[in-house]
mmCIF file of C-alpha atoms in Angstrom:
data_model
loop_
_atom_site.group_PDB
_atom_site.id
_atom_site.type_symbol
_atom_site.label_atom_id
_atom_site.label_comp_id
_atom_site.label_asym_id
_atom_site.label_seq_id
_atom_site.Cartn_x
_atom_site.Cartn_y
_atom_site.Cartn_z
ATOM 1 C CA MET A 13 3.204 -19.902 17.919
ATOM 2 C CA ARG A 14 4.814 -21.161 21.174
ATOM 3 C CA SER A 15 1.884 -19.517 22.989
ATOM 4 C CA ALA A 16 -1.207 -17.251 22.074
ATOM 5 C CA GLU A 17 -3.625 -15.009 24.102
ATOM 6 C CA ASP A 18 -7.189 -14.281 22.681
ATOM 7 C CA LEU A 19 -7.681 -10.715 22.231
ATOM 8 C CA GLY A 20 -11.393 -10.957 21.091
ATOM 9 C CA SER A 21 -12.626 -10.260 17.255
ATOM 10 C CA SER A 22 -13.167 -7.627 14.811
ATOM 11 C CA HIS A 23 -15.373 -7.782 11.389
ATOM 12 C CA GLY A 24 -15.342 -11.535 12.107
ATOM 13 C CA TRP A 25 -11.536 -11.976 12.370
ATOM 14 C CA ARG A 26 -9.963 -13.444 15.475
ATOM 15 C CA LEU A 27 -7.336 -11.354 17.021
ATOM 16 C CA GLN A 28 -4.410 -12.874 19.224
ATOM 17 C CA ARG A 29 -1.226 -11.982 20.871
ATOM 18 C CA GLY A 30 1.213 -14.577 20.477
ATOM 19 C CA VAL A 31 4.961 -15.494 21.394
ATOM 20 C CA LEU A 32 6.783 -17.256 18.363
ATOM 21 C CA GLU A 33 9.292 -20.162 19.091
ATOM 22 C CA ASP A 34 12.148 -17.603 18.822
ATOM 23 C CA GLY A 35 10.796 -15.441 21.556
ATOM 24 C CA ARG A 36 9.351 -12.716 19.537
ATOM 25 C CA GLN A 37 5.906 -11.152 20.254
ATOM 26 C CA VAL A 38 3.373 -10.780 17.405
ATOM 27 C CA PHE A 39 -0.113 -10.016 16.707
ATOM 28 C CA ALA A 40 -2.122 -12.202 14.634
ATOM 29 C CA LYS A 41 -5.291 -11.893 12.608
ATOM 30 C CA THR A 42 -7.021 -14.829 11.389
ATOM 31 C CA GLY A 43 -10.301 -15.699 9.522
ATOM 32 C CA ALA A 44 -11.922 -16.875 6.563
ATOM 33 C CA ALA A 45 -9.674 -17.211 3.413
ATOM 34 C CA SER A 46 -9.738 -13.667 1.399
ATOM 35 C CA ASP A 47 -7.676 -11.116 -0.367
ATOM 36 C CA VAL A 48 -7.963 -8.901 3.021
ATOM 37 C CA PHE A 49 -4.733 -9.907 4.429
ATOM 38 C CA ALA A 50 -2.607 -9.809 1.352
ATOM 39 C CA SER A 51 -3.892 -6.199 0.701
ATOM 40 C CA GLU A 52 -3.235 -5.215 4.300
ATOM 41 C CA ALA A 53 0.334 -6.654 4.172
ATOM 42 C CA ALA A 54 1.021 -4.835 0.943
ATOM 43 C CA GLY A 55 -0.022 -1.510 2.215
ATOM 44 C CA LEU A 56 2.127 -1.825 5.481
ATOM 45 C CA ARG A 57 5.004 -2.587 3.369
ATOM 46 C CA TRP A 58 4.296 0.200 1.087
ATOM 47 C CA LEU A 59 3.794 2.633 4.176
ATOM 48 C CA GLY A 60 6.696 1.143 6.040
ATOM 49 C CA GLU A 61 9.093 2.438 3.335
ATOM 50 C CA ALA A 62 8.321 6.091 4.947
ATOM 51 C CA ILE A 63 7.034 5.817 8.440
ATOM 52 C CA SER A 64 6.813 3.335 11.197
ATOM 53 C CA VAL A 65 4.482 0.338 10.919
ATOM 54 C CA PRO A 66 4.519 -3.163 12.478
ATOM 55 C CA GLU A 67 6.575 -5.605 10.334
ATOM 56 C CA VAL A 68 4.884 -8.292 8.191
ATOM 57 C CA VAL A 69 5.855 -11.652 9.840
ATOM 58 C CA GLU A 70 3.708 -14.022 7.718
ATOM 59 C CA VAL A 71 0.850 -13.406 5.451
ATOM 60 C CA GLY A 72 -1.614 -15.960 4.138
ATOM 61 C CA PRO A 73 -5.281 -16.117 2.803
ATOM 62 C CA ASP A 74 -6.359 -16.893 6.100
ATOM 63 C CA ARG A 75 -3.977 -15.060 8.564
ATOM 64 C CA LEU A 76 -1.790 -12.051 9.115
ATOM 65 C CA VAL A 77 1.089 -11.985 11.586
ATOM 66 C CA LEU A 78 2.728 -8.809 12.479
ATOM 67 C CA SER A 79 5.279 -7.666 14.880
ATOM 68 C CA TRP A 80 3.698 -6.795 18.357
ATOM 69 C CA VAL A 81 3.749 -2.942 19.054
ATOM 70 C CA PRO A 82 4.051 -2.330 22.634
ATOM 71 C CA GLU A 83 1.715 0.745 23.529
ATOM 72 C CA GLU A 84 2.432 3.703 25.792
ATOM 73 C CA PRO A 85 0.323 6.913 26.617
ATOM 74 C CA PRO A 86 0.285 9.728 24.002
ATOM 75 C CA THR A 87 2.088 12.652 24.871
ATOM 76 C CA ALA A 88 2.536 16.055 23.246
ATOM 77 C CA GLY A 89 6.229 15.302 21.950
ATOM 78 C CA ALA A 90 4.821 12.089 20.514
ATOM 79 C CA ALA A 91 2.298 14.004 18.705
ATOM 80 C CA ASP A 92 4.649 16.475 17.313
ATOM 81 C CA ARG A 93 6.789 13.659 16.010
ATOM 82 C CA PHE A 94 3.735 11.751 14.498
ATOM 83 C CA GLY A 95 2.713 14.985 12.828
ATOM 84 C CA ALA A 96 5.977 15.441 10.935
ATOM 85 C CA ASP A 97 6.041 11.638 10.251
ATOM 86 C CA LEU A 98 2.668 11.735 8.555
ATOM 87 C CA ALA A 99 3.838 14.571 6.459
ATOM 88 C CA ARG A 100 6.966 12.826 5.313
ATOM 89 C CA LEU A 101 4.962 9.694 4.551
ATOM 90 C CA HIS A 102 2.401 11.866 2.251
ATOM 91 C CA ARG A 103 5.277 13.491 0.737
ATOM 92 C CA ALA A 104 6.689 10.019 -0.236
ATOM 93 C CA GLY A 105 4.058 10.098 -2.822
ATOM 94 C CA ALA A 106 2.507 7.376 -5.074
ATOM 95 C CA ALA A 107 2.542 6.363 -8.670
ATOM 96 C CA GLY A 108 -0.975 7.453 -9.174
ATOM 97 C CA PHE A 109 -4.416 7.873 -7.555
ATOM 98 C CA GLY A 110 -5.105 4.250 -6.475
ATOM 99 C CA ALA A 111 -2.941 1.180 -5.892
ATOM 100 C CA PRO A 112 -1.636 -2.009 -7.599
ATOM 101 C CA TRP A 113 -3.418 -4.246 -4.759
ATOM 102 C CA PRO A 114 -7.206 -4.858 -4.031
ATOM 103 C CA GLY A 115 -8.462 -2.275 -1.616
ATOM 104 C CA PHE A 116 -10.397 -3.137 1.507
ATOM 105 C CA ILE A 117 -11.650 -0.943 4.529
ATOM 106 C CA ALA A 118 -12.462 -3.039 7.266
ATOM 107 C CA ASP A 119 -13.891 -6.156 5.363
ATOM 108 C CA LEU A 120 -15.403 -4.125 2.765
ATOM 109 C CA PRO A 121 -13.875 -4.504 -0.830
ATOM 110 C CA MET A 122 -12.829 -0.865 -2.468
ATOM 111 C CA ASP A 123 -11.770 -0.437 -5.959
ATOM 112 C CA ASN A 124 -8.181 0.703 -6.047
ATOM 113 C CA SER A 125 -7.993 1.025 -10.012
ATOM 114 C CA PRO A 126 -6.108 4.032 -11.034
ATOM 115 C CA ALA A 127 -7.893 7.291 -12.207
ATOM 116 C CA GLY A 128 -6.614 10.472 -13.860
ATOM 117 C CA ASP A 129 -7.025 12.873 -11.155
ATOM 118 C CA TRP A 130 -8.198 12.756 -7.579
ATOM 119 C CA PRO A 131 -11.969 14.268 -7.950
ATOM 120 C CA ASP A 132 -12.580 11.324 -10.555
ATOM 121 C CA PHE A 133 -10.863 8.792 -8.290
ATOM 122 C CA TYR A 134 -12.860 9.870 -5.075
ATOM 123 C CA ALA A 135 -16.230 10.157 -6.751
ATOM 124 C CA THR A 136 -16.141 6.918 -8.880
ATOM 125 C CA ARG A 137 -13.755 4.525 -6.502
ATOM 126 C CA ARG A 138 -14.637 5.836 -3.187
ATOM 127 C CA LEU A 139 -17.931 7.743 -2.880
ATOM 128 C CA LEU A 140 -20.555 6.467 -5.629
ATOM 129 C CA PRO A 141 -19.590 2.634 -4.936
ATOM 130 C CA PHE A 142 -20.489 3.118 -1.282
ATOM 131 C CA LEU A 143 -23.237 5.185 -1.918
ATOM 132 C CA ARG A 144 -25.016 2.389 -3.839
ATOM 133 C CA ARG A 145 -24.427 0.004 -0.595
ATOM 134 C CA ALA A 146 -25.847 2.334 2.022
ATOM 135 C CA ARG A 147 -29.458 2.084 1.278
ATOM 136 C CA LEU A 148 -30.206 5.990 2.168
ATOM 137 C CA PRO A 149 -33.511 7.349 1.111
ATOM 138 C CA ALA A 150 -33.781 8.722 -2.305
ATOM 139 C CA ARG A 151 -33.745 12.340 -1.015
ATOM 140 C CA ASP A 152 -30.440 11.702 0.737
ATOM 141 C CA VAL A 153 -28.890 9.789 -2.474
ATOM 142 C CA ALA A 154 -29.726 12.939 -4.519
ATOM 143 C CA LEU A 155 -28.182 15.179 -1.973
ATOM 144 C CA VAL A 156 -24.901 13.115 -1.912
ATOM 145 C CA GLU A 157 -24.826 12.864 -5.849
ATOM 146 C CA ARG A 158 -24.957 16.745 -5.972
ATOM 147 C CA ALA A 159 -22.044 16.848 -3.438
ATOM 148 C CA VAL A 160 -20.141 14.365 -5.775
ATOM 149 C CA GLU A 161 -20.985 16.601 -8.665
ATOM 150 C CA ARG A 162 -19.291 19.612 -6.940
ATOM 151 C CA LEU A 163 -16.142 17.757 -6.502
ATOM 152 C CA PRO A 164 -14.184 19.205 -9.311
ATOM 153 C CA GLU A 165 -14.804 22.812 -8.116
ATOM 154 C CA VAL A 166 -14.573 22.250 -3.986
ATOM 155 C CA SER A 167 -11.586 19.868 -4.039
ATOM 156 C CA GLY A 168 -9.017 22.669 -3.918
ATOM 157 C CA PRO A 169 -5.981 22.918 -5.633
ATOM 158 C CA PRO A 170 -4.532 19.907 -7.796
ATOM 159 C CA GLU A 171 -2.055 17.907 -5.693
ATOM 160 C CA PRO A 172 0.182 15.008 -6.760
ATOM 161 C CA PRO A 173 -0.943 11.626 -5.234
ATOM 162 C CA ALA A 174 0.256 11.332 -1.693
ATOM 163 C CA ARG A 175 1.031 7.933 -0.019
ATOM 164 C CA ILE A 176 -1.876 7.909 2.404
ATOM 165 C CA HIS A 177 -2.992 5.316 5.090
ATOM 166 C CA GLY A 178 -6.501 5.628 4.027
ATOM 167 C CA ASP A 179 -8.548 4.751 7.204
ATOM 168 C CA LEU A 180 -6.602 6.835 9.449
ATOM 169 C CA TRP A 181 -9.027 6.919 12.472
ATOM 170 C CA SER A 182 -7.551 7.386 16.185
ATOM 171 C CA GLY A 183 -7.653 3.645 16.756
ATOM 172 C CA ASN A 184 -5.440 2.809 14.031
ATOM 173 C CA VAL A 185 -2.551 4.800 15.477
ATOM 174 C CA LEU A 186 -0.955 3.249 18.244
ATOM 175 C CA TRP A 187 1.448 5.378 20.356
ATOM 176 C CA SER A 188 4.767 3.639 20.737
ATOM 177 C CA GLY A 189 8.410 4.668 20.713
ATOM 178 C CA GLY A 190 7.678 8.235 21.074
ATOM 179 C CA THR A 191 5.348 8.619 18.093
ATOM 180 C CA GLY A 192 2.472 7.106 16.384
ATOM 181 C CA VAL A 193 2.470 3.750 14.509
ATOM 182 C CA LEU A 194 0.062 3.026 11.924
ATOM 183 C CA VAL A 195 -1.932 -0.012 11.628
ATOM 184 C CA ASP A 196 -4.898 -1.510 9.655
ATOM 185 C CA PRO A 197 -4.250 0.426 6.473
ATOM 186 C CA ALA A 198 -6.312 0.875 3.404
ATOM 187 C CA ALA A 199 -3.490 2.243 1.872
ATOM 188 C CA HIS A 200 -3.196 3.935 -1.620
ATOM 189 C CA GLY A 201 -2.136 6.969 -3.671
ATOM 190 C CA GLY A 202 -4.880 9.452 -2.690
ATOM 191 C CA HIS A 203 -5.088 13.021 -1.347
ATOM 192 C CA ARG A 204 -3.273 13.882 1.767
ATOM 193 C CA GLU A 205 -6.388 15.974 3.195
ATOM 194 C CA THR A 206 -8.355 12.547 3.386
ATOM 195 C CA ASP A 207 -5.886 11.083 6.222
ATOM 196 C CA LEU A 208 -6.085 14.366 8.154
ATOM 197 C CA ALA A 209 -9.798 14.745 7.901
ATOM 198 C CA MET A 210 -10.123 11.025 9.263
ATOM 199 C CA LEU A 211 -8.050 11.876 12.073
ATOM 200 C CA ALA A 212 -10.484 14.723 13.058
ATOM 201 C CA LEU A 213 -13.697 12.780 12.447
ATOM 202 C CA PHE A 214 -13.475 10.683 15.648
ATOM 203 C CA GLY A 215 -10.575 12.443 17.336
ATOM 204 C CA LEU A 216 -7.083 11.797 18.131
ATOM 205 C CA PRO A 217 -5.053 12.891 21.388
ATOM 206 C CA TYR A 218 -3.251 16.106 20.808
ATOM 207 C CA LEU A 219 -4.393 16.536 17.312
ATOM 208 C CA ASP A 220 -3.813 20.167 17.246
ATOM 209 C CA ARG A 221 -0.111 19.498 17.938
ATOM 210 C CA VAL A 222 -0.211 16.874 15.203
ATOM 211 C CA MET A 223 -1.752 19.400 12.836
ATOM 212 C CA ARG A 224 0.884 22.293 13.915
ATOM 213 C CA ALA A 225 3.837 19.646 13.324
ATOM 214 C CA TYR A 226 2.465 18.707 9.965
ATOM 215 C CA GLU A 227 2.011 22.099 8.807
ATOM 216 C CA GLU A 228 5.412 22.984 9.749
ATOM 217 C CA GLU A 229 6.844 20.035 7.574
ATOM 218 C CA CYS A 230 4.420 19.951 5.015
ATOM 219 C CA PRO A 231 1.990 23.106 4.917
ATOM 220 C CA LEU A 232 -1.407 22.598 3.316
ATOM 221 C CA ALA A 233 -3.189 24.294 0.553
ATOM 222 C CA PRO A 234 -5.589 27.209 1.688
ATOM 223 C CA GLY A 235 -8.889 26.386 2.415
ATOM 224 C CA TRP A 236 -7.944 22.867 3.953
ATOM 225 C CA ARG A 237 -9.946 23.469 6.985
ATOM 226 C CA GLU A 238 -13.374 24.157 4.954
ATOM 227 C CA ARG A 239 -12.834 21.068 2.998
ATOM 228 C CA VAL A 240 -12.628 18.562 5.861
ATOM 229 C CA PRO A 241 -16.355 17.485 5.448
ATOM 230 C CA LEU A 242 -15.611 16.710 1.822
ATOM 231 C CA HIS A 243 -12.875 14.276 2.821
ATOM 232 C CA GLN A 244 -15.051 12.705 5.601
ATOM 233 C CA LEU A 245 -17.745 11.738 2.996
ATOM 234 C CA HIS A 246 -16.296 8.396 2.518
ATOM 235 C CA PRO A 247 -15.586 7.213 5.846
ATOM 236 C CA LEU A 248 -19.047 8.289 7.084
ATOM 237 C CA LEU A 249 -20.553 6.337 3.934
ATOM 238 C CA VAL A 250 -18.550 3.213 4.915
ATOM 239 C CA HIS A 251 -19.965 3.751 8.655
ATOM 240 C CA VAL A 252 -23.486 3.838 7.279
ATOM 241 C CA VAL A 253 -22.860 0.621 5.158
ATOM 242 C CA LEU A 254 -21.192 -1.353 8.239
ATOM 243 C CA TYR A 255 -23.633 0.065 10.916
ATOM 244 C CA GLY A 256 -26.687 1.547 9.354
ATOM 245 C CA GLY A 257 -28.571 4.405 10.041
ATOM 246 C CA SER A 258 -27.248 5.659 12.930
ATOM 247 C CA TYR A 259 -24.309 7.585 11.078
ATOM 248 C CA ARG A 260 -26.904 8.924 8.424
ATOM 249 C CA ASP A 261 -27.196 12.454 10.186
ATOM 250 C CA ALA A 262 -23.492 12.832 10.361
ATOM 251 C CA LEU A 263 -23.146 12.010 6.623
ATOM 252 C CA MET A 264 -26.104 14.517 5.657
ATOM 253 C CA ASN A 265 -24.362 17.235 7.974
ATOM 254 C CA ALA A 266 -21.299 16.768 5.909
ATOM 255 C CA VAL A 267 -22.985 16.674 2.743
ATOM 256 C CA THR A 268 -24.474 20.047 3.499
ATOM 257 C CA ARG A 269 -21.359 21.524 4.472
ATOM 258 C CA VAL A 270 -19.973 20.311 1.143
ATOM 259 C CA LEU A 271 -22.924 21.747 -0.843
ATOM 260 C CA SER A 272 -22.095 25.299 0.936
ATOM 261 C CA LEU A 273 -18.463 25.280 -0.433
#
């Protein structure tokens, strides 16, 4: 790079804004060699077949370089466009539940191997592996396991695999070019309600407009609102693993709501 500006760090990675020799602005993430960057690059390219994402300029074991996304304030119109874009992304679909590349969320590995249906995938590839890492009290573990057992009966009508971002909290939506641009994916074939529940978990500007535009493009199955806590179980477990017991109450509240479905 011709020049670089330090942007701090995240999950042990160094973040930089740089300018290449040809004048292009880029975002660079560097750190210890692992499969994380190859996984993120594969996910971005896959999502980019259907929605706006940064271009993968370079990827290696210890770095990921992406085109720079110039941010702008969110607007109602951008939210409308983003909701429709997100619906089209999900409708682009996937070959199955899972992905052909290793999965990561933050720096935590996830099993992306295929499963026959979504309840099985969500239970065995997302919930139970992170429950084992979460170091929760035995009584909490038992309640989460009860919620997992209920997945086949509370997950709603079967749907084909959707092409999802997989870690779609508001910080991974950059407002640019009159829509939301997706970054930092944990992309895989999954359930589309998972992305929508993640947007609701930590809030998103104009979320009501995003949801309205989404449903105009691709209506959701009846009961989707009641299933939001079901789809929030995995990101809440991830936060317990990453940050400890401060997220325990939110997790167990979601578990209680799932058990009441």
